[in-house]
Short mmCIF file of C-alpha atoms in Angstrom, two decimals:
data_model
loop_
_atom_site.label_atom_id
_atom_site.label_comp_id
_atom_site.label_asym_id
_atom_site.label_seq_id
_atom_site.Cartn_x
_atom_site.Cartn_y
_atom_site.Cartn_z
CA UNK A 153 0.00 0.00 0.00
CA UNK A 154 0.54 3.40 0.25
CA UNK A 155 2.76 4.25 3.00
CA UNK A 156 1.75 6.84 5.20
CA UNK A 157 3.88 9.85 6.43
CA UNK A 158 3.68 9.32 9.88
CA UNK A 159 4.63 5.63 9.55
CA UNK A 160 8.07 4.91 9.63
CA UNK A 161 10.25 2.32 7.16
CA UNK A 162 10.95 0.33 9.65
CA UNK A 163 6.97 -0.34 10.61
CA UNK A 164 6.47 -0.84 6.86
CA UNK A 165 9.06 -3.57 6.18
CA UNK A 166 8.15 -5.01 9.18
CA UNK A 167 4.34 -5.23 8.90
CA UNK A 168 2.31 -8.11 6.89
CA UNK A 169 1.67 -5.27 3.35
CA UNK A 170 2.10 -7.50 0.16
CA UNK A 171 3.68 -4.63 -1.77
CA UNK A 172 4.97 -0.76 -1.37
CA UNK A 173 3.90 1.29 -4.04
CA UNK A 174 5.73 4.24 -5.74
CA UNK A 175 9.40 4.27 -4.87
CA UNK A 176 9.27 7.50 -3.31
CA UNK A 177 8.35 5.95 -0.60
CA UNK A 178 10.81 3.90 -0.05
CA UNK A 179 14.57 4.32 1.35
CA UNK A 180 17.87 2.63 -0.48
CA UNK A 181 18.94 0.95 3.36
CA UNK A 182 15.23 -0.26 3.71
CA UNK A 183 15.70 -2.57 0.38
CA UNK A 184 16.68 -5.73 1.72
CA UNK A 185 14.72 -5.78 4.39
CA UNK A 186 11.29 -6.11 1.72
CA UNK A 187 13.29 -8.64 -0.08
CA UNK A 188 13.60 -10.59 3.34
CA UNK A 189 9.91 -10.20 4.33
CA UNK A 190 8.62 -10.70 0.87
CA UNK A 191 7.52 -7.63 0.11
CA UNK A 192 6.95 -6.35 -3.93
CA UNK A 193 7.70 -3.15 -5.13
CA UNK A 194 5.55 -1.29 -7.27
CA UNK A 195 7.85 1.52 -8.91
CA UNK A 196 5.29 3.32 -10.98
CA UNK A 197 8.08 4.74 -13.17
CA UNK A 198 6.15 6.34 -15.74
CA UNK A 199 4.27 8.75 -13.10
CA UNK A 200 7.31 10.67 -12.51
CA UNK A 201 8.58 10.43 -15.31
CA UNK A 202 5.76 12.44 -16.95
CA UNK A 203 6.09 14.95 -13.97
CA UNK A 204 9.85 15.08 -15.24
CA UNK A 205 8.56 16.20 -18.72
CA UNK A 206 6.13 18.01 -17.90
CA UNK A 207 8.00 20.58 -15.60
CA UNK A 208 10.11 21.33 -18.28
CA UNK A 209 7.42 22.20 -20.61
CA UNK A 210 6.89 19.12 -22.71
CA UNK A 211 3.05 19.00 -22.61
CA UNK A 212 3.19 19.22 -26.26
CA UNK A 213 4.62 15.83 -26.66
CA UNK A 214 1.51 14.13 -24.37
CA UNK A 215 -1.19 15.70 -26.75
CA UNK A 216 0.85 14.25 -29.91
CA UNK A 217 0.53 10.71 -28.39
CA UNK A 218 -1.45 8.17 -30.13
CA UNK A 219 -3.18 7.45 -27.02
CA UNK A 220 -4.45 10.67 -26.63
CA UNK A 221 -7.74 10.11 -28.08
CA UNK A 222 -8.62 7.28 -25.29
CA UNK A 223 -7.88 10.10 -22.63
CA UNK A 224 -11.11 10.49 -20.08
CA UNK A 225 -12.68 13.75 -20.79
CA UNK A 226 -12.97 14.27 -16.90
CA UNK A 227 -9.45 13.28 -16.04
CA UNK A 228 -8.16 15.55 -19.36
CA UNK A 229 -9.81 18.62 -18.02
CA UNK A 230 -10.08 18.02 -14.33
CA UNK A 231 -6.41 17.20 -13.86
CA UNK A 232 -4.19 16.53 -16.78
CA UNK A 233 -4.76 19.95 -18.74
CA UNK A 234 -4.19 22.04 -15.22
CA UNK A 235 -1.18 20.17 -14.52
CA UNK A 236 0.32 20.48 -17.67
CA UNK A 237 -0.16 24.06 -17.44
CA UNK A 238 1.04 24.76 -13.49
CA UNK A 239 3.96 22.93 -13.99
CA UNK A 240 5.70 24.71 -16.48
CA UNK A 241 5.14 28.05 -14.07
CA UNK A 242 6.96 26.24 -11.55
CA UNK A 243 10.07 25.41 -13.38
CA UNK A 244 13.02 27.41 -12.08
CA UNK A 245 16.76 25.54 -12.30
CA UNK A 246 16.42 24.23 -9.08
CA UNK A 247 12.67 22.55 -9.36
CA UNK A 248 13.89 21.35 -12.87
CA UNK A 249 17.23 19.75 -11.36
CA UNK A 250 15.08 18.44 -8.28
CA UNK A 251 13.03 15.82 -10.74
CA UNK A 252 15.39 14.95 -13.14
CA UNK A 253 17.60 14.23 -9.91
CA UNK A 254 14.63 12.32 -8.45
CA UNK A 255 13.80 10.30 -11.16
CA UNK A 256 17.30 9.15 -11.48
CA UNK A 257 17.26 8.84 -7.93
CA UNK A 258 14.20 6.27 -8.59
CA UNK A 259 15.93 4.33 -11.28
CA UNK A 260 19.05 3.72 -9.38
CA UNK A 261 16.62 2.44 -6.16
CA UNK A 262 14.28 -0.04 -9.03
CA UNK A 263 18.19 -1.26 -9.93
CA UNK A 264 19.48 -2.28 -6.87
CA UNK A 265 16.04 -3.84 -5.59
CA UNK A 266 16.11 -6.01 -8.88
CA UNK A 267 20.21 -6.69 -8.01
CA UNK A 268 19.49 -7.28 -4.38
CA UNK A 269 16.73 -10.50 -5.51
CA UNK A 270 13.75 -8.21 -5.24
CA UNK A 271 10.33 -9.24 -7.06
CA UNK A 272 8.52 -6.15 -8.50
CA UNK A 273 4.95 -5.37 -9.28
CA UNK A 274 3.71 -3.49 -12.67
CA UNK A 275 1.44 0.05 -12.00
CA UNK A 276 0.85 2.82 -13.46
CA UNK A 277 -0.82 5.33 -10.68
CA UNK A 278 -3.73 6.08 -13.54
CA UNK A 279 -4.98 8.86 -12.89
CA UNK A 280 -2.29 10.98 -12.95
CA UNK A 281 -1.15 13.10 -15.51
CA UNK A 282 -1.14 11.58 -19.31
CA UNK A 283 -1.33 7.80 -17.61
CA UNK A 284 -3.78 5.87 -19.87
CA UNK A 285 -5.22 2.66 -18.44
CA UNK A 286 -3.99 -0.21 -20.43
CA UNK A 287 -1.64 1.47 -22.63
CA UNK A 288 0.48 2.73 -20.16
CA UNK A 289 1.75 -0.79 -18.78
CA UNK A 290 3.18 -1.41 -21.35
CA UNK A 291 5.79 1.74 -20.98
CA UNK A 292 5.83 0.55 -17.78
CA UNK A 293 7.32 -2.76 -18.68
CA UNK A 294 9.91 -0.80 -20.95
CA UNK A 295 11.28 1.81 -17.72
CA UNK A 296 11.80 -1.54 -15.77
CA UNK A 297 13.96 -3.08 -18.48
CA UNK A 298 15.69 0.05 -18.45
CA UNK A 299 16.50 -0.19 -15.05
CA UNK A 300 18.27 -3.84 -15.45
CA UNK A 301 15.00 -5.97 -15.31
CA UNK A 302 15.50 -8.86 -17.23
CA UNK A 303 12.32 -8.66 -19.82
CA UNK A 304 11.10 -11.95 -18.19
CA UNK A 305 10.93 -10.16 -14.90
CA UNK A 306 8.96 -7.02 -16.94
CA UNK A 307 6.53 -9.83 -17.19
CA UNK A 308 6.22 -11.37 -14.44
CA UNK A 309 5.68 -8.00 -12.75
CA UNK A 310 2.61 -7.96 -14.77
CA UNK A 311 1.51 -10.96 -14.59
CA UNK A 312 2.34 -13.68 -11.64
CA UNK A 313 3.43 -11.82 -8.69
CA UNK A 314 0.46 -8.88 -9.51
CA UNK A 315 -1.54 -12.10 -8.74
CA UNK A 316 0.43 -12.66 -5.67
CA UNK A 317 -0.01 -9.82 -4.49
CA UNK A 318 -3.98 -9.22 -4.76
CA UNK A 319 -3.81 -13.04 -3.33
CA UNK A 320 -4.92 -14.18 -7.04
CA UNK A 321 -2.37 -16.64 -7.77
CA UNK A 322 -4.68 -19.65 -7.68
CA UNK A 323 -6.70 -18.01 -10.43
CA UNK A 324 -4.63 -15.66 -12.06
CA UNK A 325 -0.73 -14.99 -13.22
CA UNK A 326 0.15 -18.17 -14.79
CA UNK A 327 -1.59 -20.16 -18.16
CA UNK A 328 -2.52 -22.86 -15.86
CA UNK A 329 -5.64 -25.74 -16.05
CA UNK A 330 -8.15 -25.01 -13.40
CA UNK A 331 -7.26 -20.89 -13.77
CA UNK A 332 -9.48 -18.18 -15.24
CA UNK A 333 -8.61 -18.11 -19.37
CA UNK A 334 -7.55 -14.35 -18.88
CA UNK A 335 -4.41 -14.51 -21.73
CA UNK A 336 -3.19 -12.43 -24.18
CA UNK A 337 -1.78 -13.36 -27.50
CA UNK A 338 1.15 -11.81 -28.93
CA UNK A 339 2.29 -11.66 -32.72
CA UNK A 340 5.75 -11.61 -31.15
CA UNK A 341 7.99 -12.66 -28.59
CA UNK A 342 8.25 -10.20 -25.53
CA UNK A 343 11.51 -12.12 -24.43
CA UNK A 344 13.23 -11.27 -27.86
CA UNK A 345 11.84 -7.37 -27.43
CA UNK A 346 9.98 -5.88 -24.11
CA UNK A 347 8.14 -3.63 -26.70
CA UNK A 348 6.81 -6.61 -28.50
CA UNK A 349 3.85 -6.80 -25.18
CA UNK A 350 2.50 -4.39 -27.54
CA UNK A 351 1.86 -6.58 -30.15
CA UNK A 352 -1.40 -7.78 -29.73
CA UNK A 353 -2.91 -10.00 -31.95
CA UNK A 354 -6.07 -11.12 -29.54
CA UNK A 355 -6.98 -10.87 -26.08
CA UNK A 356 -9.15 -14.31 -24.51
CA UNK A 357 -11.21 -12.74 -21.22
CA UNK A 358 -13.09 -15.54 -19.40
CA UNK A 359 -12.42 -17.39 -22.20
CA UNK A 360 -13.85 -15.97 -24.57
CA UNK A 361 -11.77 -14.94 -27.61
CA UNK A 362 -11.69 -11.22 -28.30
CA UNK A 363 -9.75 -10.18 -31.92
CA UNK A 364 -8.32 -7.44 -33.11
CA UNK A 365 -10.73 -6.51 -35.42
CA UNK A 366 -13.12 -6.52 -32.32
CA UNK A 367 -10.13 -4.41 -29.94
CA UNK A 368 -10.07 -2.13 -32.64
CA UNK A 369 -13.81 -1.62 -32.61
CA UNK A 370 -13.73 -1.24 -29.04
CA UNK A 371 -11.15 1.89 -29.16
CA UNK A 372 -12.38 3.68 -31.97
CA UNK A 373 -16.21 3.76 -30.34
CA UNK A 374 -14.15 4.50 -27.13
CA UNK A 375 -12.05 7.23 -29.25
CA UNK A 376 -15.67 8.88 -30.76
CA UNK A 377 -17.39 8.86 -27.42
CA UNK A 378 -14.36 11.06 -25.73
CA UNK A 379 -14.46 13.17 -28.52
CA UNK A 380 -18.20 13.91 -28.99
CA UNK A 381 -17.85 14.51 -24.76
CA UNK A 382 -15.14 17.18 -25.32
CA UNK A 383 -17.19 18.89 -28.65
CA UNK A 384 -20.08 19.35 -26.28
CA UNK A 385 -18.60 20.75 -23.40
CA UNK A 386 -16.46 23.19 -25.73
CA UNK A 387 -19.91 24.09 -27.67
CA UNK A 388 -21.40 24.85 -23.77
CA UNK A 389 -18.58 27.10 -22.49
CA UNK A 390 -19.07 29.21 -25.79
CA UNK A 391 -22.46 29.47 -25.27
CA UNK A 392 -22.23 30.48 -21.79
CA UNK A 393 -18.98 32.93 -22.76
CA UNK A 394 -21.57 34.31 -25.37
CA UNK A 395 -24.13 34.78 -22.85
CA UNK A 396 -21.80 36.27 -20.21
CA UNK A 397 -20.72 38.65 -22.49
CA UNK A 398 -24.17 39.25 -24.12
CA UNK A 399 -25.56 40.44 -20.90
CA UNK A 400 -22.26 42.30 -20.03
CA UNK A 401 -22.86 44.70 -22.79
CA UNK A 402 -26.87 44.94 -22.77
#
């Protein structure tokens, strides 16, 4: 879980949690210690990583992404356009040196938990700024093999010891008889190529076979309801702007 200011690391490592989320969290000389209780890690890389980028200005980049179009209309303008937009103001040298020092800071901590024997867990802290649900796991995946997991252990972070930790494991995590048919098929080989999870050529929920004909159907209605959302909510704040200023000048 979470762990809580006022809670020390030593209460933390010591307590019966199945995983610490974020690595900010967490301090280097406390590593071992969730290794020896059997603790997972769950790094969520990609969060501050998009704070990095984002305090020096890069919102740009975020609105070119393919994903974009799958972006929740109320996370977009509730959070993610405000944030992209504060930021920035708060760049000076020493906020901008601050995260890129803290991310690196986070890498080095992912790398010695993975050195040390540690097991981590894959998350992406959705809601947060330009985090889609889904898509960004698989980026996720990619920032762990950058920090020396083995692309085997990108997956099993997503997969297995997830299940472990939500207590799952005797349905989920593994392709296994007697476990829920919850698999997804890949046109190639994620060991050969971490970006290759992104390959999808079918996804079986429950058993039942979902193609990519069918995915694609799913994201594109998906795409078209966010964007009919967003046309009508721009169409009402001209109307009231018109109105405001209508009665302004009558």
């Amino acid at each position: 879980g979470h762990k809580p200011i006022s809670v020390s690391h030593k209460k933390i490592v010591n307590s019966s949690v199945f995983s610490v989320e974020h690595t900010l969290h967490i301090e280097k000389n406390t590593l071992a210690d969730l290794i020896r209780n059997d603790i997972h890690v769950v790094p969520t890389l990609i969060a501050i990583k998009n704070y990095t980028e984002l305090i020096e200005g890069n919102s740009a980049q975020f609105l070119q992404d393919e994903n974009y179009k799958y972006a929740n209309i109320t996370s977009n303008e509730g959070m993610w356009k405000p944030f992209a937009q504060m930021l920035p103001e708060m760049k000076s040298d020493k906020t901008s040196m601050f995260y890129k020092i803290k991310y690196a800071s986070e890498k080095k901590k992912v790398s010695k938990f993975l050195k040390l024997g540690g097991e981590l867990v894959a998350g992406t802290d959705y809601t947060n700024p330009y985090i889609y649900a889904g898509f960004s796991l698989h980026t996720e995946l990619e920032l762990m093999v950058d920090c020396g997991a083995s692309n085997y252990q990108a997956i099993k972070a997503a997969t297995i010891n997830a299940a472990k930790c939500l207590e799952k494991s005797d349905d989920l995590g593994t392709i296994e008889s007697g476990k829920f048919a919850d698999i997804v098929i890949l046109n190639e080989n994620p060991l050969a190529d971490i970006k290759n999870t992104r390959s999808i050529d079918c996804v079986i929920l429950r058993g039942e076979v979902i193609d990519n004909a069918s995915i694609n159907k799913i994201l594109k209605d998906v795409s078209e309801s966010y964007s009919k959302k967003e046309e009508a909510i721009k169409k009402s704040e001209e109307a009231m702007l018109k109105e405001k200023t209508s009665s302004k000048f009558s």
